[in-house]
Coordinates of C-alpha atoms and ligand atoms in Angstrom, one line a residue:
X16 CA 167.0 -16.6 33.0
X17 CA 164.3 -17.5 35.6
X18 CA 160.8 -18.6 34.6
X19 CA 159.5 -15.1 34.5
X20 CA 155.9 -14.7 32.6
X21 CA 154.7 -11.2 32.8
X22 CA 151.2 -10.6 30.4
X23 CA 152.4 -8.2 27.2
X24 CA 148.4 -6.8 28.4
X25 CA 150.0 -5.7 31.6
X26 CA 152.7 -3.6 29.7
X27 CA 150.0 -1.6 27.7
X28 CA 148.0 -1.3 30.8
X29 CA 151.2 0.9 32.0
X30 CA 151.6 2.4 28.9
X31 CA 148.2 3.3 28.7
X32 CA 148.4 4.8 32.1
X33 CA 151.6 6.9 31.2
X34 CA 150.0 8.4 27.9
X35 CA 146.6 9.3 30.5
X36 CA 148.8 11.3 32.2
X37 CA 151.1 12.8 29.7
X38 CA 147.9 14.1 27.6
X39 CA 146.1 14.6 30.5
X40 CA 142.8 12.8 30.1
X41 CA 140.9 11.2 32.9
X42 CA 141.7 8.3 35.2
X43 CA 141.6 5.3 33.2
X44 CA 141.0 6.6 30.1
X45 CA 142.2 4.6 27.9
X46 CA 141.5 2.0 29.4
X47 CA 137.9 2.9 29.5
X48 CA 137.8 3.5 25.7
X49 CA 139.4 -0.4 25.1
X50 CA 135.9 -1.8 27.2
X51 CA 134.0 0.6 25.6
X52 CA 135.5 -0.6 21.7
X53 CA 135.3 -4.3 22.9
X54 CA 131.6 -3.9 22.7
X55 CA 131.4 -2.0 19.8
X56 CA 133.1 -4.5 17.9
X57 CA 131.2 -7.5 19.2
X58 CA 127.7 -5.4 18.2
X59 CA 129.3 -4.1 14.7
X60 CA 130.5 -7.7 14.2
X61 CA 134.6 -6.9 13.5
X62 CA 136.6 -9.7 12.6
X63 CA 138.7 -11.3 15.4
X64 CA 141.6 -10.1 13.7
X65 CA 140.1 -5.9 13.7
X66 CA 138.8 -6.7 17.4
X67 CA 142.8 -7.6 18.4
X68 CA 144.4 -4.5 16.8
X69 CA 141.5 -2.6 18.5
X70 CA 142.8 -3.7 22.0
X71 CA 145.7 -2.6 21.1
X72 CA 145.3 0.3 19.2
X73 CA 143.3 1.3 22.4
X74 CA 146.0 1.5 25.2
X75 CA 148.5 2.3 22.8
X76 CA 147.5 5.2 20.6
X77 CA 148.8 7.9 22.2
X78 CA 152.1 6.1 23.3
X79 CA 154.1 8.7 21.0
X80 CA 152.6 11.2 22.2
X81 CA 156.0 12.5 24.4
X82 CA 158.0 13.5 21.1
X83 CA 158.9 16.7 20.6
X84 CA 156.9 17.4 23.1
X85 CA 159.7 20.4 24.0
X86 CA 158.5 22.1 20.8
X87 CA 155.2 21.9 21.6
X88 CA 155.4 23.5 25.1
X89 CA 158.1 26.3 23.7
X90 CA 155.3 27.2 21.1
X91 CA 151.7 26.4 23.2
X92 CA 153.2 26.7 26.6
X93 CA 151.4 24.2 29.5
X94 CA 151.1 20.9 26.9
X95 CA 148.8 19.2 29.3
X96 CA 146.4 21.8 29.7
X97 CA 146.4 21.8 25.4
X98 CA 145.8 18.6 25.1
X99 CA 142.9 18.7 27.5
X100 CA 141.0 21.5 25.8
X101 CA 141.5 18.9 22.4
X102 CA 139.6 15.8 24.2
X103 CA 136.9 15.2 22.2
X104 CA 136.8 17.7 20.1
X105 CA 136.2 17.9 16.1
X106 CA 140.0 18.4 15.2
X107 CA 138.4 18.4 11.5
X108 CA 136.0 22.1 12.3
X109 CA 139.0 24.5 11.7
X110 CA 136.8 27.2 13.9
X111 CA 136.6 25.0 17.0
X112 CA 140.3 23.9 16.6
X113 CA 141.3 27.8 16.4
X114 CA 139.6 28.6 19.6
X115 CA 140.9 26.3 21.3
X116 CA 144.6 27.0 20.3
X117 CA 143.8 31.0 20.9
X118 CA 142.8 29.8 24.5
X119 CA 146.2 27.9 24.8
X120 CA 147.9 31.1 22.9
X121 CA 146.2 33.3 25.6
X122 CA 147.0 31.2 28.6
X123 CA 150.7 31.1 27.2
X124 CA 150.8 35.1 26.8
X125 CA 149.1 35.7 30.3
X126 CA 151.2 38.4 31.7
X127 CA 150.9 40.5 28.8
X128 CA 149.5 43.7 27.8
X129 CA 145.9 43.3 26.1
X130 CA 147.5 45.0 22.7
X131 CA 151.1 43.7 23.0
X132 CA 148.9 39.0 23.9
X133 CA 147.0 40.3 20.9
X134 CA 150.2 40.6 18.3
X135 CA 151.6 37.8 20.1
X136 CA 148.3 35.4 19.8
X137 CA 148.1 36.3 16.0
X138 CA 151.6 35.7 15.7
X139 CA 151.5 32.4 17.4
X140 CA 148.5 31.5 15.5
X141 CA 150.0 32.3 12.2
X142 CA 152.6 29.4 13.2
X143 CA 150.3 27.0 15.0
X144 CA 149.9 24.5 12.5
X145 CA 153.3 24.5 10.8
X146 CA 154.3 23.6 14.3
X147 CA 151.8 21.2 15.3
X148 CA 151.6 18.9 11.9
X149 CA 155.5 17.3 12.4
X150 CA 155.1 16.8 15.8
X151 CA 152.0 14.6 15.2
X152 CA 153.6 13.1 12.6
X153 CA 156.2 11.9 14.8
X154 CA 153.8 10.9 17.6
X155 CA 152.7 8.3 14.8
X156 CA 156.1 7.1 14.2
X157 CA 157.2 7.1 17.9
X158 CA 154.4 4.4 18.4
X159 CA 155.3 2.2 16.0
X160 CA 158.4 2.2 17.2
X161 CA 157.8 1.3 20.8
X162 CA 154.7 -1.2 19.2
X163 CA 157.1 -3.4 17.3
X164 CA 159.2 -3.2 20.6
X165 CA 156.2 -4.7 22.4
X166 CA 156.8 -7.7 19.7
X167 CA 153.2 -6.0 17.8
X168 CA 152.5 -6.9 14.4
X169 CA 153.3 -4.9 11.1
X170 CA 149.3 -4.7 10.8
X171 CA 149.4 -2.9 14.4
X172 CA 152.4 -1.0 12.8
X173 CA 149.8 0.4 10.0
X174 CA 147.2 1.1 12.9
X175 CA 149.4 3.1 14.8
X176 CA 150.9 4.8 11.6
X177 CA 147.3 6.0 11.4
X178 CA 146.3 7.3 14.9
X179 CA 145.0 10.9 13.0
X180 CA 143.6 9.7 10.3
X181 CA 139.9 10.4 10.0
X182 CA 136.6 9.0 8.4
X183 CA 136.4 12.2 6.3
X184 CA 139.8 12.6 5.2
X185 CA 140.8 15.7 7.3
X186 CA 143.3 13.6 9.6
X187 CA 147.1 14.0 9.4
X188 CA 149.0 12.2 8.7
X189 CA 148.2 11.6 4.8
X190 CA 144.5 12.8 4.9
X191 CA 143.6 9.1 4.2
X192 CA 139.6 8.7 4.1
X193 CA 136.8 5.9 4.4
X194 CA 137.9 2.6 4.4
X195 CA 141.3 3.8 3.9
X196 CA 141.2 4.3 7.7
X197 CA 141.6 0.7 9.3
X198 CA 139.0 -0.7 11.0
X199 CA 140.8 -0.6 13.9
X200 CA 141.5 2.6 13.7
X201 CA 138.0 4.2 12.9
X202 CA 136.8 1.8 16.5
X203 CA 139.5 3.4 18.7
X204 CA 139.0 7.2 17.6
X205 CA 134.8 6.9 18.0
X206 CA 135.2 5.1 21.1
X207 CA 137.6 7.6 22.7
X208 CA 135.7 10.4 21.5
X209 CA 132.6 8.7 23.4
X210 CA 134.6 8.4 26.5
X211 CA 135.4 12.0 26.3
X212 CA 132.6 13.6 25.4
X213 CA 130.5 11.0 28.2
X214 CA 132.9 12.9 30.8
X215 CA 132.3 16.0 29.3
X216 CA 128.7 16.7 28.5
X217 CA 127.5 12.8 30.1
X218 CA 125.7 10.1 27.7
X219 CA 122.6 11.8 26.2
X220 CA 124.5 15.3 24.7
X221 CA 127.5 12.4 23.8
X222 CA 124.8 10.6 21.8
X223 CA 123.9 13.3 20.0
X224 CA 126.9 14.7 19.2
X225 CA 128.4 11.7 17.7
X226 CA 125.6 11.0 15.8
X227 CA 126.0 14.6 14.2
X228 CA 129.7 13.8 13.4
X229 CA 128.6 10.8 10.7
X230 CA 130.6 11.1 7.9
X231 CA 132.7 13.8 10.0
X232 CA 135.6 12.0 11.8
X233 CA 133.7 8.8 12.2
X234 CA 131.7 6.0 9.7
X235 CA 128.0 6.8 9.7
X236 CA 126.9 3.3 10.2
X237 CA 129.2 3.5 13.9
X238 CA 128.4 6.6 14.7
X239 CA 124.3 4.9 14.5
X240 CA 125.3 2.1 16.2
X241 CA 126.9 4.0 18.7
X242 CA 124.1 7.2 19.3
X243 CA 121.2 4.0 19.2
X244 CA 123.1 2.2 21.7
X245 CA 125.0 4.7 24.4
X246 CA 123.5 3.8 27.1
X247 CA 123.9 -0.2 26.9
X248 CA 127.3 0.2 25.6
X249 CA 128.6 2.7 28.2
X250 CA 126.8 0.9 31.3
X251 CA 129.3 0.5 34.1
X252 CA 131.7 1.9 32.4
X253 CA 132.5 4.2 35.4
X254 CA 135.5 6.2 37.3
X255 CA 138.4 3.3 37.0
X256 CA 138.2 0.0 35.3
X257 CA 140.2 -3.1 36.7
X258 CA 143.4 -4.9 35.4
X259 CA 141.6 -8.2 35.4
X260 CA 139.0 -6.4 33.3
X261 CA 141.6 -5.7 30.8
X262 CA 142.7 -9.0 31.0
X263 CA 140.4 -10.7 30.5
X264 CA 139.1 -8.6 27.6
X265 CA 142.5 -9.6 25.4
X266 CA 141.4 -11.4 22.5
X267 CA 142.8 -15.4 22.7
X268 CA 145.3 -15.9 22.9
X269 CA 147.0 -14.0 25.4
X270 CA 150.5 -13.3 25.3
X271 CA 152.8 -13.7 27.6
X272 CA 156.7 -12.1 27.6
X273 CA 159.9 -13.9 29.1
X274 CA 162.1 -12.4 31.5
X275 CA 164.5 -11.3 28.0
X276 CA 160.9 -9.8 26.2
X277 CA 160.2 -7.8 29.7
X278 CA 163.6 -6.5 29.5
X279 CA 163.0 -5.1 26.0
X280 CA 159.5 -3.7 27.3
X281 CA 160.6 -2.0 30.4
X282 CA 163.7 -0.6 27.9
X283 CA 161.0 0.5 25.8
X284 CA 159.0 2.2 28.9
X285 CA 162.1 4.0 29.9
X286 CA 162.9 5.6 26.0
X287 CA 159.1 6.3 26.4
X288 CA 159.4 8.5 29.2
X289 CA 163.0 10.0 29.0
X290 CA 162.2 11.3 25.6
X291 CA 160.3 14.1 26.6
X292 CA 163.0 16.1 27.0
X293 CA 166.4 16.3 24.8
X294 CA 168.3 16.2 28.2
X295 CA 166.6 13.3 30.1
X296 CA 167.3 11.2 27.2
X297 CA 169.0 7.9 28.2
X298 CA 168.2 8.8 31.5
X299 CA 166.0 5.8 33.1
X300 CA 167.8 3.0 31.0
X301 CA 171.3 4.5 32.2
X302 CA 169.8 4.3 36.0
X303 CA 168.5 0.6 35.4
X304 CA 172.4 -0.3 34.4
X305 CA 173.9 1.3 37.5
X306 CA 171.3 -0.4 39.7
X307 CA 171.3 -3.9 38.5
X308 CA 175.0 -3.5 38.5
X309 CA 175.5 -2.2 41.8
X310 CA 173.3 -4.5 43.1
X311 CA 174.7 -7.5 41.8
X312 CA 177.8 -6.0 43.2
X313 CA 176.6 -6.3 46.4
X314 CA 175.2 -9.9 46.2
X315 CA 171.7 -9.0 46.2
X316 CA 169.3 -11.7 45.3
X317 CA 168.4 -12.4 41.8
X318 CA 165.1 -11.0 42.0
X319 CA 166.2 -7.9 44.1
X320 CA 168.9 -7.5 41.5
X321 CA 165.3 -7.7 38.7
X322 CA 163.7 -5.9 40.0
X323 CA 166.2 -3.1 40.5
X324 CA 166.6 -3.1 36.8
X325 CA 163.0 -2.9 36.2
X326 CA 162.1 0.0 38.6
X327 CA 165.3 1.7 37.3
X328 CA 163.7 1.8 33.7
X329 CA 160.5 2.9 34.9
X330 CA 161.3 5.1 37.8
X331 CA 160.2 8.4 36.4
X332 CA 156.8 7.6 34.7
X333 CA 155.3 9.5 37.4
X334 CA 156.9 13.0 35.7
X335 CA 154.8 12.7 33.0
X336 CA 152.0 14.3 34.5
X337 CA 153.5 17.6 35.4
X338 CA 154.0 19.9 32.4
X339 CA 157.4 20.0 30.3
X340 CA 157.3 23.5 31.3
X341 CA 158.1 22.5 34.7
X342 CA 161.2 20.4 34.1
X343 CA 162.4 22.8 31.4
X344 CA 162.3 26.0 33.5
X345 CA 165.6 27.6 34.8
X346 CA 164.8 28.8 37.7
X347 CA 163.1 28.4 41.0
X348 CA 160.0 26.1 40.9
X349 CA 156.9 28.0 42.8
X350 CA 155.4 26.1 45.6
X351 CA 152.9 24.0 44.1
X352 CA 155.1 23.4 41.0
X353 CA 157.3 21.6 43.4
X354 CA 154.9 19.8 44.6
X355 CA 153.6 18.8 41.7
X356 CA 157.3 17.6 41.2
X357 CA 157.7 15.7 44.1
X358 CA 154.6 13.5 43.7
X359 CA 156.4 11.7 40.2
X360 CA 157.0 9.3 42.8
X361 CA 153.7 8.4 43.5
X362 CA 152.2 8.6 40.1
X363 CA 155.2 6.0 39.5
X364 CA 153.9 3.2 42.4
X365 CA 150.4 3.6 41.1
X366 CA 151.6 2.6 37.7
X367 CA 153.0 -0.4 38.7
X368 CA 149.6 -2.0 39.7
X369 CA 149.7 -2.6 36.3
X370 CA 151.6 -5.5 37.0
X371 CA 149.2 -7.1 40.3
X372 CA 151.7 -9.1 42.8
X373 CA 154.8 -8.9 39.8
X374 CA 154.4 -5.0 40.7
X375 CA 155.1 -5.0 44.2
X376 CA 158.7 -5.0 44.6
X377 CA 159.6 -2.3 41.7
X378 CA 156.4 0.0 43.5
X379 CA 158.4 -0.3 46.2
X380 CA 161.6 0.7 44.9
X381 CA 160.3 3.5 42.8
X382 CA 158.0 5.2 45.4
X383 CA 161.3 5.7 47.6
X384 CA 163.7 6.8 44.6
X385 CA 163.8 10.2 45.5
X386 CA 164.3 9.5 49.6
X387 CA 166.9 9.9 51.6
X388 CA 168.6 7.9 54.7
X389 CA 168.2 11.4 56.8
X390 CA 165.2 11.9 56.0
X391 CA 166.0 15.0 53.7
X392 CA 164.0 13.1 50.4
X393 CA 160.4 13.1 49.3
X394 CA 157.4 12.8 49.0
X395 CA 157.0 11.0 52.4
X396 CA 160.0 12.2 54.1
X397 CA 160.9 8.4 55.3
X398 CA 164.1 7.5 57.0
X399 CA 166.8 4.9 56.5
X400 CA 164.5 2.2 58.7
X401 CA 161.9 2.3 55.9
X402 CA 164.8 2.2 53.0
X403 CA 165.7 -1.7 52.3
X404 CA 169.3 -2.4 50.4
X405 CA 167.8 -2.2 47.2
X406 CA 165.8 0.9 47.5
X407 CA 169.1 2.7 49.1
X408 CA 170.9 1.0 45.5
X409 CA 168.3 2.8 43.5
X410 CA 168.4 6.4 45.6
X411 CA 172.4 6.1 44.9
X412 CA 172.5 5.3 40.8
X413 CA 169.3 8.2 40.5
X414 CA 171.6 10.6 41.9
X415 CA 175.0 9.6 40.7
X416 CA 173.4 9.4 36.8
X417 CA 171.3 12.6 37.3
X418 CA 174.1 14.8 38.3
X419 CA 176.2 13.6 35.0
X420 CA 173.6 15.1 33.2
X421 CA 172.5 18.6 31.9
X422 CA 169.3 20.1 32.9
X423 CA 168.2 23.7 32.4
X424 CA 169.3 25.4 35.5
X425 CA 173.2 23.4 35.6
X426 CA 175.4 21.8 33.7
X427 CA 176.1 18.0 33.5
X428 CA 179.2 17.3 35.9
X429 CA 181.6 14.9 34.6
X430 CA 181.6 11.2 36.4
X431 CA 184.8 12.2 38.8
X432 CA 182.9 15.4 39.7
X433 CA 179.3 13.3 40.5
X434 CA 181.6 10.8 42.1
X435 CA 182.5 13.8 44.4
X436 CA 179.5 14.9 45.0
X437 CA 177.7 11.4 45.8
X438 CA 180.8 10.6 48.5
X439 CA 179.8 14.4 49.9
X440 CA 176.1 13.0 50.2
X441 CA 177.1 10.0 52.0
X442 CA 179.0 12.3 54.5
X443 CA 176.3 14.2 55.2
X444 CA 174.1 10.8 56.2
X445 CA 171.8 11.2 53.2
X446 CA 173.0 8.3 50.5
X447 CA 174.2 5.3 51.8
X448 CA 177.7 4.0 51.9
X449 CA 177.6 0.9 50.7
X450 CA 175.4 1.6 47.9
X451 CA 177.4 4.6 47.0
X452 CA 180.6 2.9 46.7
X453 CA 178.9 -0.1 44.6
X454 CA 177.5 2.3 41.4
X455 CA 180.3 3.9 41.5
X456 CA 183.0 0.8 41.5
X457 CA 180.4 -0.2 38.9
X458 CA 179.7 2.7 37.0
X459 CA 183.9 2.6 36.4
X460 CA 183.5 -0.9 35.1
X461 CA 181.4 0.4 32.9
X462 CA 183.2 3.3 31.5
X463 CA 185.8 0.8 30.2
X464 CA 183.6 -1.2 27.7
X465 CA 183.9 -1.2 24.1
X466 CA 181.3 1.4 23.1
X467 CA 178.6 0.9 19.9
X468 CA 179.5 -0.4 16.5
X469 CA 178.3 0.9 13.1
X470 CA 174.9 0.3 12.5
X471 CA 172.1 -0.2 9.5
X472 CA 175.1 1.0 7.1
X473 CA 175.2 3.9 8.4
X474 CA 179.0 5.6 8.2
X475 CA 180.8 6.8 11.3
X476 CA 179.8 10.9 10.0
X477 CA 176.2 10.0 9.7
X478 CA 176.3 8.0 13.3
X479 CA 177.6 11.6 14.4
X480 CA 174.9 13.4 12.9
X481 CA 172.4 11.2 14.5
X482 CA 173.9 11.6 17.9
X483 CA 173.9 15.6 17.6
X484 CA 170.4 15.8 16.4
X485 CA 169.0 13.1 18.6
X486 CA 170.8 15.2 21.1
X487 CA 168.5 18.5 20.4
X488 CA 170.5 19.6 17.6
X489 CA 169.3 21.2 14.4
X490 CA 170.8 20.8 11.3
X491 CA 172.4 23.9 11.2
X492 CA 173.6 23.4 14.8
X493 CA 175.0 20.2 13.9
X494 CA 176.8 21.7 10.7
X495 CA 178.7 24.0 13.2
X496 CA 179.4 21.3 15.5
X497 CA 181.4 19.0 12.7
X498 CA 182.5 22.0 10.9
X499 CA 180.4 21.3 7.6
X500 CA 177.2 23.3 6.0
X501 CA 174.0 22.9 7.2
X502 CA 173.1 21.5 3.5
X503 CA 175.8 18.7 4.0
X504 CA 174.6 18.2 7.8
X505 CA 170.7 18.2 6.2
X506 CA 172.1 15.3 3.4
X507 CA 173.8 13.5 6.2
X508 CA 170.3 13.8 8.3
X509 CA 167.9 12.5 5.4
X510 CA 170.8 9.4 4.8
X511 CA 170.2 8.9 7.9
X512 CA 166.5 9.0 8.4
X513 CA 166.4 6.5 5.1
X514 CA 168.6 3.7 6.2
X515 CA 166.8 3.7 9.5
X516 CA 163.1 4.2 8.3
X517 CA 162.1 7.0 10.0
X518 CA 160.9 10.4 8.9
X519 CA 161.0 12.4 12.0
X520 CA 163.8 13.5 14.2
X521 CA 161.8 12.6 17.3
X522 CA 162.0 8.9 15.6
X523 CA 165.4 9.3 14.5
X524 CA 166.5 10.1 18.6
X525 CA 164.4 7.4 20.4
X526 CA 166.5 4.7 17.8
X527 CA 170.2 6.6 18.0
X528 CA 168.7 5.8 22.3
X529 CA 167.7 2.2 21.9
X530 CA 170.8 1.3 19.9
X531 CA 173.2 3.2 22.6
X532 CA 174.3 6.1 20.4
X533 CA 173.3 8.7 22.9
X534 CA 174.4 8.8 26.4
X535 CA 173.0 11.1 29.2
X536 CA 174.7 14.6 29.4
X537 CA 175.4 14.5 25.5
X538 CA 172.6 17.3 25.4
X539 CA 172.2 20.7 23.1
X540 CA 175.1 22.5 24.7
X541 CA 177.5 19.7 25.8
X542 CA 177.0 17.9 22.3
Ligands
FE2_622 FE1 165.3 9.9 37.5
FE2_623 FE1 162.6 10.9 39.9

């Protein structure tokens, strides 16, 4: 290992970015809202240790925020669009939460008849909730997953356990109330809400609207300090805020992650995105493999063959800002769908300057994932001048691993058949030769390792139940699969969920991914 020192600050940064675009609030967002509860705390007096979890609590809040987020989309349609009507709103004033789900019910039923969207509102309404309280649920367990990943404390565990929870007791997801809600917790939902409703309706309505919520979602003695004070505390808080704002903002002292920490936080960024989806599961960290190994293959240097691995994990953050919709549909993509699509790319380079100078060489490599040596790739349409070995490495194991799996519109083709068809490239000029033939002589190493061993005493039946339902399986589906009832499957399931802590399937799938129980193409219909 080389002297690698990357700020853990810098990995929330990108984390923060990713959940901005996944829930679709403004540019910077939550990075706004961690300035914002810095000054909060330092006028409401929070203890150093409150102040910390605040920081983090900040950037990190809505990291879980991509489980189950199929579900969501099958049941509210365009997820993005949802979560943008529910920025800043009272989730506790039933009224104003039911018109904004009839909106998202309405926009889902668009093409319609008037009397045939009504029935289907009504009947989508009548299932709104039952839908939406599990998948919250898991978006708190999903974060404390990926924040004890990030090396976070238990006490952040608790925070991020919490990221519903309300002043008033009308949160999810135990209804906790007054100081029940940590500190940290009651800071980061005020000062988001403030950010969001400043956007919104600007800094005098904002004032006056939180001040009217005291006692509602937030403490009456923050929601005074914040409606006295708006203006001071949201001065300069403008249209983007700096990394070396951030920075410098963390509370001493900083924390820095060796090149074997990163490695776990970039795996961690990679489960974060590829979870989104039952078949993209396994995806990024699968990609990351073939690329480091290919490239070591070909005797690129150490930090080529780095960063390779790193832009491999994070290659796709940039789909996180086109609805699941999009990715899930089986069929053509209209126009600007596509290029929606097509700019992931970009969204991914401008996460990386996250990282300053650290970021340069994995922007590189993930802006040019998608092009080709002909030309024939996007978004810019560059050529093989513009394509350095690495970036041709990274083109090569995104195609290779992407064809093995499923996605809605074709099935996964097994590793001889995406062998085939990534020689066929390379005929046609589009994927280079060398880097072809290197993931795949690797990718055949690989295939010949010892796979996973039994883990947290689970038994090899239950380890198959995992993968099935971490693959997009329900119990009953899983039942058929093994040939046992779905009542046996369900006792298998809740074994599971015990030994491994969790209480959600979206928490059961992102551990059966980070302890290498699912591999890409093991999806709903090839389970
Ligand atoms: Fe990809
Ligand atoms: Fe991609």
């Amino acid at each position: 290992m080389t002297n690698v020192s990357i700020r853990r600050a810098d990995f929330m940064m990108v984390l923060a970015y990713a959940s901005d675009l996944a829930t679709g609030h403004s540019r910077d967002f939550a990075l706004k809202s961690c300035v914002l509860a810095m000054r909060i705390a330092d006028r409401a007096g929070v203890s150093e240790q409150v102040r910390r979890n605040a920081y983090h609590q900040s950037m990190l809040r809505y990291v879980g925020c991509n489980a189950d987020t199929d579900l969501l989309s099958a049941t509210f349609g365009d997820e993005i669009a949802l979560r943008q009507d529910l920025v800043g709103l009272d989730m506790g004033n039933r009224a104003e939460l039911g018109r904004v789900f009839v909106q998202a019910f309405k926009r889902f039923y668009y093409d319609l008849q008037p009397d045939a969207q009504a029935k289907a509102v009504e009947a989508a309404m009548s299932q709104a909730l039952a839908v939406a309280r599990p998948v919250l649920i898991a978006h708190c367990e999903v974060a404390q997953r990926i924040g004890e990943r990030l090396g976070l404390s238990g006490e952040m565990g608790r925070n991020l356990g919490q990221i519903y929870e309300r002043w008033d007791g009308k949160g999810l997801p135990r209804g906790l109330s007054g100081e029940e809600v940590l500190p940290a917790v009651q800071l980061i939902t005020l000062a988001q809400d403030v950010i969001a409703l400043s956007d919104a309706v600007g800094i005098v309505e904002m004032a006056e609207t939180v001040a009217s919520r005291g006692d509602g979602p937030y403490a009456a003695h923050l929601a005074r300090l914040v409606a006295a004070n708006a203006a001071v505390l949201m001065e300069g808080i403008g249209v983007t805020v700096d990394r070396e704002t951030i920075l410098a903002l963390e509370p001493d002292p900083p924390v820095s992650l060796d090149e074997a920490d990163c490695d776990e936080a970039f795996l961690a960024i990679a489960d974060m995105i590829d979870m989104r989806m039952p078949f993209t599961q396994g995806h990024s960290r699968m990609v990351a493999e073939l690329a480091e190994g290919a490239g070591r293959q070909m005797g690129l240097p150490a930090a080529d063959v780095r960063a390779l691995r790193w832009a491999g994990c994070i290659h796709d953050i940039g789909e996180l800002v086109v609805p699941v919709a999009t990715w899930m549909r089986n069929g053509p993509l209209s126009v600007r769908e596509r290029d929606a699509a097509q700019l992931h790319a970009y969204y991914g380079e401008r996460a990386l300057a996250s990282f300053g100078r650290e970021g340069e060489a994995m922007a590189s490599l993930v802006l040019r994932h998608h092009e080709r040596l002909d030309g024939s790739g996007y978004h810019r349409k560059v050529g093989g001048s513009d394509l350095s070995p690495a970036a041709r490495i990274l083109a090569a194991a995104e195609a290779f691993q992407t064809s093995r799996e499923e996605r809605p519109h074709r099935r996964a083709l097994s590793s001889d058949a995406a062998a085939t068809q990534l020689r066929a490239a390379v005929r046609e000029g589009s994927i280079c030769p060398d880097a072809a033939e290197a993931v795949l002589s690797f990718a055949g190493q690989r295939s010949r390792r010892a796979p996973h061993r039994p883990l947290a005493g689970m038994t090899p039946r239950e380890i198959e139940v995992l993968r099935l339902i971490a693959a997009g399986l329900t119990a009953k589906e899983a039942g058929r699969n093994l040939d046992i009832s779905p009542k046996t499957a369900d006792h298998h399931i809740q074994n599971v969920y015990a030994k491994i802590g969790v209480t959600t399937r979206a928490a059961a799938a992102l551990y059966a991914v980070e302890h290498g129980l699912v591999r890409p193409g093991e999806t709903k219909s090839s389970a």
